[in-house]
Coordinates of C-alpha atoms in Angstrom, one line a residue:
Chain A
M30 CA 0.0 0.0 0.0
K31 CA 1.4 3.4 -1.0
E32 CA 1.8 5.9 1.9
I33 CA 0.9 9.6 2.4
L34 CA 2.7 11.1 5.4
S35 CA 2.7 14.8 4.7
K36 CA -0.3 17.2 4.8
D37 CA 1.5 19.0 1.9
N38 CA 1.1 15.9 -0.3
K39 CA -0.3 16.6 -3.8
L40 CA -3.4 14.3 -3.4
I41 CA -4.2 15.9 0.0
K42 CA -4.2 19.3 -1.5
Y43 CA -6.3 18.0 -4.4
I44 CA -8.9 16.6 -2.0
S45 CA -9.0 19.8 0.0
K46 CA -9.8 21.7 -3.1
L47 CA -12.5 19.3 -4.0
Q48 CA -14.0 19.7 -0.5
T49 CA -14.3 23.4 -0.8
S50 CA -14.9 24.3 -4.5
A51 CA -18.1 23.2 -6.3
K52 CA -16.6 24.6 -9.5
F53 CA -13.5 22.4 -9.1
R54 CA -15.7 19.4 -8.5
R55 CA -17.6 20.1 -11.7
E56 CA -14.3 20.5 -13.7
E57 CA -12.8 17.3 -12.3
G58 CA -16.0 15.3 -12.4
C59 CA -15.4 13.9 -8.9
F60 CA -16.3 14.6 -5.3
I61 CA -15.3 13.5 -1.8
A62 CA -16.9 11.1 0.6
E63 CA -15.7 11.2 4.1
G64 CA -16.3 8.9 7.1
L65 CA -16.5 5.1 7.4
R66 CA -20.2 4.6 6.5
V67 CA -20.5 7.1 3.6
C68 CA -17.3 5.7 2.0
V69 CA -18.2 2.0 2.4
E70 CA -21.7 2.7 1.0
A71 CA -20.1 4.1 -2.1
A72 CA -18.5 0.7 -2.7
L73 CA -21.6 -1.2 -1.9
S74 CA -23.7 1.0 -4.3
N75 CA -21.2 0.5 -7.2
A76 CA -20.1 4.1 -7.3
K77 CA -16.7 4.5 -9.1
V78 CA -14.2 5.0 -6.3
L79 CA -10.9 6.5 -7.6
S80 CA -8.8 6.8 -4.5
V81 CA -9.2 5.7 -0.9
L82 CA -7.1 7.2 1.9
V83 CA -7.2 5.4 5.2
T84 CA -5.3 5.8 8.5
D85 CA -3.6 2.8 10.1
N86 CA -5.9 3.2 13.1
A87 CA -9.1 3.0 11.0
L88 CA -7.6 0.1 9.1
Q89 CA -7.0 -1.9 12.3
R90 CA -10.4 -1.1 13.8
H91 CA -12.6 -1.6 10.7
S92 CA -10.7 -4.0 8.5
E93 CA -13.8 -6.2 7.8
E94 CA -16.1 -3.3 7.0
L95 CA -13.5 -1.6 4.8
K96 CA -12.8 -4.7 2.7
P97 CA -15.3 -4.0 -0.2
L98 CA -14.1 -0.4 -0.4
L99 CA -10.4 -1.3 -0.6
D100 CA -11.2 -4.0 -3.1
C101 CA -13.1 -1.7 -5.5
A102 CA -10.8 1.4 -5.3
E103 CA -8.4 2.2 -8.1
E104 CA -5.8 3.2 -5.6
V105 CA -5.4 3.0 -1.8
Y106 CA -3.1 5.1 0.4
L107 CA -2.1 4.5 4.0
T108 CA -2.3 8.0 5.4
S109 CA -0.9 9.7 8.5
E110 CA -3.4 11.2 11.0
K111 CA -2.0 14.6 10.2
A112 CA -2.5 14.3 6.5
M113 CA -6.0 12.8 7.0
S114 CA -7.0 15.9 9.2
A115 CA -5.8 18.2 6.4
A116 CA -8.0 16.4 3.8
C117 CA -11.1 16.2 5.9
D118 CA -14.0 18.6 6.3
T119 CA -15.1 17.3 9.7
K120 CA -13.4 18.1 13.0
S121 CA -13.0 14.5 14.2
P122 CA -12.3 12.5 11.1
Q123 CA -13.0 8.8 11.2
G124 CA -9.8 8.0 9.2
V125 CA -11.4 7.1 5.9
I126 CA -11.9 9.4 2.9
C127 CA -12.3 8.8 -0.8
V128 CA -12.4 10.5 -4.2
I129 CA -15.4 9.3 -6.2
K130 CA -16.4 9.9 -9.8
T131 CA -19.6 12.0 -10.0
L132 CA -22.7 9.9 -10.2
D133 CA -24.9 8.8 -13.0
N134 CA -28.2 8.0 -11.2
I135 CA -30.2 8.9 -14.3
I136 CA -33.9 9.6 -13.8
D137 CA -36.1 7.8 -16.2
L138 CA -39.0 10.1 -16.9
D139 CA -40.6 7.9 -19.4
T140 CA -42.2 5.6 -17.0
I141 CA -45.7 5.5 -15.4
N142 CA -46.8 5.9 -11.8
N143 CA -43.5 7.4 -10.7
K144 CA -43.1 9.9 -7.9
Y145 CA -40.7 12.8 -8.2
I146 CA -39.7 15.7 -6.0
L147 CA -38.4 18.9 -7.5
L148 CA -36.4 21.3 -5.4
E149 CA -36.1 25.0 -6.5
N150 CA -33.2 27.0 -5.0
V151 CA -32.8 25.0 -1.8
Q152 CA -29.8 26.5 -0.2
D153 CA -29.0 24.7 3.0
P154 CA -26.8 21.6 2.4
S155 CA -28.2 19.9 5.6
N156 CA -31.7 20.2 4.2
L157 CA -30.6 18.9 0.8
G158 CA -28.8 15.9 2.4
T159 CA -31.8 15.1 4.6
I160 CA -34.2 15.3 1.6
L161 CA -32.0 12.9 -0.4
R162 CA -31.8 10.5 2.5
T163 CA -35.6 10.6 3.0
A164 CA -36.3 10.3 -0.7
D165 CA -34.2 7.1 -0.8
A166 CA -35.8 5.7 2.3
L167 CA -39.3 6.3 1.1
G168 CA -38.6 5.1 -2.5
I169 CA -39.1 8.3 -4.4
N170 CA -38.2 7.7 -8.1
G171 CA -36.1 10.9 -8.6
V172 CA -35.0 14.2 -7.1
I173 CA -34.9 17.0 -9.6
M174 CA -32.9 20.1 -8.5
T175 CA -32.6 23.5 -10.1
S176 CA -29.0 24.5 -10.7
D177 CA -29.3 27.3 -8.1
C178 CA -29.7 24.7 -5.3
C179 CA -26.6 24.2 -3.2
D180 CA -24.2 21.7 -4.8
V181 CA -25.4 18.1 -4.4
Y182 CA -21.7 17.0 -4.2
S183 CA -20.8 19.4 -1.3
P184 CA -19.4 17.6 1.8
K185 CA -22.3 18.5 4.0
V186 CA -24.9 17.1 1.5
C187 CA -22.9 13.9 1.2
R188 CA -22.7 13.4 4.9
G189 CA -26.4 14.3 5.5
A190 CA -27.5 12.0 2.7
M191 CA -25.8 9.0 4.4
G192 CA -25.2 7.1 1.3
A193 CA -28.6 8.0 -0.4
L194 CA -26.6 10.1 -2.9
Y195 CA -25.4 6.9 -4.5
R196 CA -28.8 5.4 -4.8
V197 CA -31.4 8.0 -5.4
P198 CA -31.8 9.0 -9.1
F199 CA -31.3 12.7 -9.4
M200 CA -30.9 15.4 -12.1
I201 CA -30.0 19.1 -12.2
I202 CA -32.1 21.4 -14.4
D203 CA -31.7 25.0 -15.4
N204 CA -35.3 26.1 -15.5
A205 CA -38.1 24.7 -13.3
P206 CA -41.1 26.2 -15.1
S207 CA -40.1 24.8 -18.5
F208 CA -39.3 21.4 -17.1
I209 CA -42.6 21.2 -15.3
K210 CA -44.6 22.2 -18.4
E211 CA -43.0 19.3 -20.3
F212 CA -43.6 17.0 -17.3
N213 CA -47.3 18.0 -17.4
L214 CA -47.7 16.2 -20.7
K215 CA -47.2 12.9 -18.9
G216 CA -48.2 13.5 -15.3
K217 CA -49.5 15.9 -12.7
S218 CA -47.4 18.5 -10.9
F219 CA -48.1 20.1 -7.5
A220 CA -46.6 23.3 -6.2
A221 CA -46.1 23.2 -2.4
V222 CA -47.1 26.6 -1.0
V223 CA -47.9 27.9 2.5
K224 CA -51.4 29.1 2.0
D225 CA -54.4 29.4 -0.4
A226 CA -54.2 25.8 -1.6
Y227 CA -55.7 22.4 -1.2
S228 CA -54.5 20.3 1.7
V229 CA -52.0 17.7 0.7
T230 CA -54.3 15.1 2.1
D231 CA -56.9 15.9 -0.6
A232 CA -54.4 15.5 -3.5
D233 CA -54.6 12.5 -5.8
F234 CA -51.1 11.2 -6.1
S235 CA -51.9 8.2 -8.3
S236 CA -50.2 8.1 -11.7
N237 CA -47.1 10.1 -12.6
V238 CA -46.6 12.9 -10.0
L239 CA -44.2 15.7 -9.3
V240 CA -44.2 17.9 -6.2
A241 CA -42.2 21.1 -6.3
V242 CA -40.7 22.6 -3.1
G243 CA -39.0 26.0 -2.9
N244 CA -36.3 28.0 -1.2
E245 CA -36.1 28.0 2.6
G246 CA -37.0 31.6 3.0
N247 CA -39.0 32.5 -0.1
G248 CA -40.7 29.3 -1.2
L249 CA -41.2 28.6 -4.9
T250 CA -41.0 31.3 -7.6
K251 CA -44.3 32.7 -9.0
E252 CA -43.4 31.2 -12.4
T253 CA -42.9 27.7 -11.0
I254 CA -46.1 27.8 -9.0
E255 CA -48.0 28.9 -12.2
A256 CA -46.4 26.1 -14.3
C257 CA -47.7 23.4 -11.9
T258 CA -51.1 21.7 -12.4
S259 CA -52.2 22.5 -8.9
K260 CA -51.2 24.0 -5.5
I261 CA -51.0 22.0 -2.3
T262 CA -50.3 22.9 1.3
I263 CA -49.5 21.3 4.6
K264 CA -52.1 22.8 6.9
M265 CA -50.6 24.4 10.0
C266 CA -51.9 25.7 13.3
N267 CA -50.9 28.5 15.7
N268 CA -48.7 31.3 14.6
A269 CA -46.3 28.9 12.8
E270 CA -45.3 30.5 9.6
S271 CA -43.7 27.5 8.0
L272 CA -42.1 24.2 8.4
N273 CA -38.4 23.6 7.9
A274 CA -37.9 22.8 4.1
S275 CA -36.6 19.3 4.7
I276 CA -39.6 18.5 7.0
A277 CA -42.1 19.9 4.5
A278 CA -40.5 18.0 1.7
S279 CA -40.5 14.8 3.8
I280 CA -44.1 15.0 4.7
L281 CA -45.0 15.6 1.0
M282 CA -42.9 12.7 -0.1
W283 CA -44.5 10.5 2.6
E284 CA -48.0 11.5 1.3
M285 CA -46.9 10.8 -2.3
I286 CA -45.8 7.2 -1.7
K287 CA -48.2 6.1 1.0
Chain B
M7 CA -31.6 53.8 27.3
K8 CA -28.7 52.4 29.2
E9 CA -25.6 51.6 27.2
I10 CA -23.2 48.7 27.0
L11 CA -20.0 49.5 25.2
S12 CA -17.4 47.0 26.4
K13 CA -17.3 43.3 25.7
D14 CA -16.1 42.9 29.3
N15 CA -19.3 44.3 30.7
K16 CA -20.8 42.1 33.4
L17 CA -24.1 41.4 31.6
I18 CA -22.2 40.4 28.4
K19 CA -20.2 37.9 30.5
Y20 CA -23.4 36.7 32.1
I21 CA -25.0 36.1 28.7
S22 CA -22.0 34.3 27.4
K23 CA -22.1 31.9 30.3
L24 CA -25.9 31.3 29.8
Q25 CA -25.1 30.6 26.1
T26 CA -22.6 27.9 26.9
S27 CA -23.6 26.2 30.1
A28 CA -26.8 24.2 30.5
K29 CA -26.1 23.9 34.2
F30 CA -25.9 27.7 34.6
R31 CA -29.2 28.1 32.7
R32 CA -30.8 25.7 35.2
E33 CA -29.3 27.5 38.2
E34 CA -30.3 30.9 37.0
G35 CA -33.7 29.9 35.6
C36 CA -33.2 31.7 32.4
F37 CA -31.9 31.3 28.8
I38 CA -30.9 33.4 25.8
A39 CA -32.8 34.2 22.6
E40 CA -30.8 35.6 19.7
G41 CA -31.8 37.1 16.5
L42 CA -34.6 39.4 15.5
R43 CA -37.4 36.9 14.9
V44 CA -36.7 34.6 17.8
C45 CA -36.5 37.6 20.2
V46 CA -39.6 39.3 19.0
E47 CA -41.6 36.0 19.1
A48 CA -40.7 35.8 22.8
A49 CA -42.6 39.1 23.4
L50 CA -45.5 38.1 21.2
S51 CA -45.8 34.8 23.0
N52 CA -45.8 36.4 26.5
A53 CA -42.5 34.9 27.6
K54 CA -41.0 36.9 30.5
V55 CA -38.2 39.0 28.9
L56 CA -35.7 40.1 31.5
S57 CA -33.2 42.0 29.4
V58 CA -33.0 43.1 25.8
L59 CA -29.7 44.1 24.2
V60 CA -29.9 45.8 20.9
T61 CA -27.4 47.5 18.6
D62 CA -28.0 51.0 17.2
N63 CA -28.0 49.5 13.7
A64 CA -30.7 46.9 14.5
L65 CA -32.7 49.6 16.3
Q66 CA -32.7 51.8 13.2
R67 CA -33.5 49.1 10.8
H68 CA -36.2 47.2 12.7
S69 CA -37.7 49.8 15.0
E70 CA -41.3 48.8 14.2
E71 CA -40.8 45.1 14.6
L72 CA -38.8 45.6 17.8
K73 CA -41.5 47.7 19.5
P74 CA -43.4 44.9 21.4
L75 CA -40.1 43.4 22.6
L76 CA -38.7 46.7 23.9
D77 CA -42.1 47.5 25.5
C78 CA -42.3 44.2 27.5
A79 CA -38.7 43.9 28.6
E80 CA -37.7 44.7 32.2
E81 CA -34.5 46.4 30.9
V82 CA -33.2 47.5 27.5
Y83 CA -29.5 48.2 26.7
L84 CA -28.1 49.9 23.7
T85 CA -25.1 47.8 22.9
S86 CA -22.0 48.3 20.8
E87 CA -21.4 45.9 17.9
K88 CA -18.3 44.5 19.6
A89 CA -20.2 43.8 22.9
M90 CA -23.0 42.2 20.9
S91 CA -20.6 39.9 19.0
A92 CA -19.1 38.8 22.4
A93 CA -22.6 37.9 23.7
C94 CA -23.8 36.1 20.6
D95 CA -23.5 32.4 19.6
T96 CA -23.9 33.0 15.9
K97 CA -21.1 34.3 13.6
S98 CA -23.2 37.1 12.0
P99 CA -25.4 38.4 14.9
Q100 CA -28.5 40.4 13.9
G101 CA -28.0 42.9 16.6
V102 CA -30.7 41.7 19.1
I103 CA -30.3 39.3 22.0
C104 CA -32.4 38.8 25.1
V105 CA -32.4 37.1 28.5
I106 CA -35.7 35.2 29.1
K107 CA -37.1 33.5 32.1
T108 CA -37.3 29.7 31.5
L109 CA -40.8 28.8 30.3
D110 CA -43.8 27.3 31.9
N111 CA -45.6 25.7 29.0
I112 CA -47.2 23.1 31.2
I113 CA -48.6 20.0 29.5
D114 CA -52.1 19.2 30.7
L115 CA -52.2 15.4 30.7
D116 CA -55.7 15.2 32.1
T117 CA -57.5 15.9 28.8
I118 CA -58.9 13.7 26.2
N119 CA -58.0 13.2 22.6
N120 CA -54.6 14.8 22.9
K121 CA -51.5 14.0 20.9
Y122 CA -48.1 13.9 22.5
I123 CA -44.6 13.0 21.3
L124 CA -42.0 11.7 23.7
L125 CA -38.3 12.0 22.9
E126 CA -35.8 9.7 24.6
N127 CA -32.2 10.7 24.6
V128 CA -32.3 12.9 21.4
Q129 CA -28.9 14.4 21.3
D130 CA -28.7 16.8 18.3
P131 CA -29.9 20.3 19.1
S132 CA -30.9 20.9 15.4
N133 CA -33.1 17.8 15.5
L134 CA -34.7 18.9 18.8
G135 CA -35.3 22.5 17.5
T136 CA -36.8 21.1 14.3
I137 CA -39.1 18.7 16.2
L138 CA -40.4 21.5 18.4
R139 CA -41.0 23.7 15.4
T140 CA -42.9 20.9 13.6
A141 CA -44.9 20.0 16.8
D142 CA -46.0 23.6 17.0
A143 CA -46.9 23.9 13.4
L144 CA -48.9 20.7 13.4
G145 CA -50.7 21.4 16.7
I146 CA -49.2 18.6 18.8
N147 CA -50.4 19.0 22.4
G148 CA -47.1 18.4 24.1
V149 CA -43.5 17.4 23.7
I150 CA -42.1 15.2 26.5
M151 CA -38.4 14.9 26.7
T152 CA -36.2 12.6 28.9
S153 CA -33.6 14.5 30.9
D154 CA -30.8 12.9 28.9
C155 CA -32.0 14.7 25.7
C156 CA -29.9 17.8 24.8
D157 CA -30.9 20.9 26.7
V158 CA -34.1 22.4 25.3
Y159 CA -32.8 25.9 26.2
S160 CA -29.5 25.6 24.3
P161 CA -28.9 28.3 21.7
K162 CA -29.1 25.9 18.7
V163 CA -32.5 24.4 19.9
C164 CA -33.9 27.9 20.4
R165 CA -32.9 29.0 16.9
G166 CA -34.0 25.8 15.2
A167 CA -37.4 26.0 17.0
M168 CA -38.0 29.5 15.5
G169 CA -40.3 30.6 18.3
A170 CA -42.0 27.3 18.8
L171 CA -40.2 26.9 22.1
Y172 CA -42.5 29.6 23.6
R173 CA -45.7 28.1 22.4
V174 CA -45.5 24.3 22.4
P175 CA -46.2 22.8 25.8
F176 CA -43.3 20.6 26.9
M177 CA -42.0 18.8 30.0
I178 CA -38.8 17.1 31.0
I179 CA -39.1 13.7 32.7
D180 CA -36.5 11.4 34.3
N181 CA -37.8 8.0 33.4
A182 CA -39.6 7.3 30.1
P183 CA -40.9 3.8 31.0
S184 CA -42.5 4.8 34.2
F185 CA -44.1 7.9 32.6
I186 CA -45.4 5.8 29.8
K187 CA -46.9 3.2 32.1
E188 CA -48.8 5.9 33.9
F189 CA -49.9 7.4 30.6
N190 CA -51.3 4.0 29.5
L191 CA -54.0 4.4 32.1
K192 CA -55.6 7.2 30.1
G193 CA -54.4 6.6 26.5
K194 CA -52.4 4.5 24.0
S195 CA -48.6 4.7 23.6
F196 CA -46.7 3.7 20.5
A197 CA -42.9 3.0 20.3
A198 CA -41.4 4.1 17.0
V199 CA -39.0 1.4 15.9
V200 CA -37.2 0.6 12.6
K201 CA -38.5 -3.0 12.1
D202 CA -40.8 -5.8 13.2
A203 CA -43.8 -3.5 13.8
Y204 CA -47.0 -2.4 12.3
S205 CA -46.9 0.4 9.7
V206 CA -47.7 3.8 11.2
T207 CA -50.5 4.0 8.5
D208 CA -52.3 1.1 10.3
A209 CA -52.2 2.7 13.7
D210 CA -55.4 4.1 15.3
F211 CA -54.5 7.5 16.6
S212 CA -57.9 8.5 17.8
S213 CA -58.3 9.3 21.6
N214 CA -55.3 10.1 23.8
V215 CA -52.1 9.1 22.1
L216 CA -48.4 9.3 22.8
V217 CA -45.6 8.3 20.3
A218 CA -42.1 7.7 21.6
V219 CA -39.0 8.4 19.4
G220 CA -35.5 7.5 20.5
N221 CA -31.9 8.5 20.1
E222 CA -30.4 9.3 16.7
G223 CA -28.1 6.3 16.6
N224 CA -29.6 3.7 18.9
G225 CA -33.4 4.4 18.9
L226 CA -35.5 3.8 21.9
T227 CA -34.3 1.7 24.9
K228 CA -35.7 -1.8 25.3
E229 CA -37.5 -0.8 28.5
T230 CA -39.3 2.1 26.8
I231 CA -40.3 -0.1 23.9
E232 CA -41.7 -2.6 26.3
A233 CA -43.6 0.0 28.3
C234 CA -45.5 1.1 25.2
T235 CA -48.9 -0.4 24.2
S236 CA -47.7 -1.1 20.7
K237 CA -44.8 -0.7 18.2
I238 CA -45.0 1.2 14.9
T239 CA -42.7 1.8 12.1
I240 CA -42.3 4.0 9.0
K241 CA -41.8 1.5 6.2
M242 CA -38.7 2.1 4.2
C243 CA -37.3 0.8 0.9
N244 CA -33.9 0.1 -0.5
N245 CA -30.9 -0.2 1.8
A246 CA -31.9 2.8 3.9
E247 CA -31.3 2.0 7.5
S248 CA -33.2 4.8 9.0
L249 CA -34.6 8.3 8.6
N250 CA -33.1 11.3 10.3
A251 CA -34.7 11.5 13.8
S252 CA -36.4 14.9 13.1
I253 CA -37.9 13.5 9.9
A254 CA -39.1 10.3 11.5
A255 CA -40.7 12.3 14.4
S256 CA -42.3 14.7 11.9
I257 CA -43.9 12.0 9.8
L258 CA -45.2 10.4 13.0
M259 CA -46.6 13.7 14.3
W260 CA -48.2 14.3 10.9
E261 CA -49.9 10.9 11.0
M262 CA -51.1 11.5 14.5
I263 CA -52.8 14.8 13.8
K264 CA -54.1 14.2 10.3

C-alpha cells in the first residue's frame, strides 16, 4: 500500500480543493466522501471509487467493513493522521476518505406511476442531504434540483444523505417552469405553498406525479407555481409561519408514496 | 436607554455563560434568545423577557418590529457591535439578543383526545429544535423529553425551534418507561422502531395518544419499547437503515394529527 505522510502531499491538496470548491468538483468530475459509513456505502452502491485514503488506526479497527471499499478502489493510500485531518472537512475525522467519480443516477422520466420531488433554489446543504436521505428511504423515483440549489456534491450534503446520494436517481435542471410544463404532458405537478391551496391530504397522487418545493425563506417562484397543475399545502396551526424545508419535503414525499 | 460598550461588561459575560452552560441556565432559571425573529416572538408569546440588548444599527433598521419586545422587557440596553458579538452564539449576529425566564408551557395530561410526542435521549440540538418547530406547526399538544435529551434551552435548539419553544407545551421527565406506564391508564402509547412492527398507517391515533421516538443512533431503549402499548414503524425501501430523527418524528406527528 502506498503511503501519504505529509499534509502537503499533492493528493491531500487536491482533496482539500474538491472539498471546498463546487466549480473544481464540476471541472474534475469527482467529489469527496468522508467517514466510514459514507465511504463504504459508495463501494456497496457501485459508485466508481478513484482513491481511498485510510489511516492505520481506521484500518485496524474496521478492516472487515473496509474490505469492499479497498477492493473496488483504483488506488489505496495508507495516510498519516495529520494528512487525514488536512484532507477532511469534519473536526473529528474517522480516518477514511475517498475520491469518487460524479454519479450517473439517471432519472427515467418515461415511466408510469412514478413519484418525483423537484427542489427549487434549496440553499441549506443539511436540508438537501436530509431530503435525499428521506427520498431514498421512502422510495421516491427521482429528485430534480434546479442549478441554483446548493451543490449536491458538497461535503455536508454527502454526509447528510448518508449514502442515499449513490442510490437515489437525481438530475440538475436549469429552468423549473419549462421542465414542469414538459412534465405535465405525462403527469400531474403540484406546487407546495404555505397558503391558499388544497390540503396535501386531498391531493390525488396516483399516476405520474411531481411535487415542487421551494427555497427555505421564499418558497417557490411565481413562475414555478404557475407552471404546476395545482397547488397544495400542509395545513398548519398556531402562529407557525412554515415548516423547515426538509420537514415539509419529507411530509409531502410521505403522502406521495403512502 | 442604558448603554453597554465593552465586551467585558458584566451582563455580556453573564449572557456568554448562559449561552454555553446548561447547568448555569438551570441554576439561573433563564436562557438566551438571539436574532430578531426569535427575540420578537418571545414578546408576542408572552414569555418573560428580563433584558434586551440591541445595537443601534438593529434599532434603526427594525424599530417597528422591535417595539413589542422593547415594551415588554424589564430592561433594555443599547449595545455596541463589539459587545453584541461577544454575547452572541452566531457568527453574524442580527443585533438583538435577550435574556428570558425559563418557560412554563405546562402539559395538561388530564385531557382527552390529545397527541403527544415523547423524545428519549435525542442528542442533536438541530433535531430537537426542528421537532419543536414541527410540533408547534402541526398542533401537537405536548413534547415530553427525557432529561438525557440535549438541553431544550440551548442556543441551537432555540434558533431551530423558531419561536415554537415559547408556544409548544413541553416537559422534562427522568424516566420514560414509568411515565409511559402511567400514561397508558388514560391513553395509548406507540414506540417508533425501525422494524418488526405495524406500519404507522395502520395505527389508530384516535383518543389520547403518545408516540415515543428515540436516540439518533440507537433508537429507543428496550425498557421504553416494552412500556408502550404497541410498536409502529415507517416502512422504508432500499438499503436505507433509518430516517433522520427529526424527519421520523415529523412524519409520525403528521400521521397523529391528520
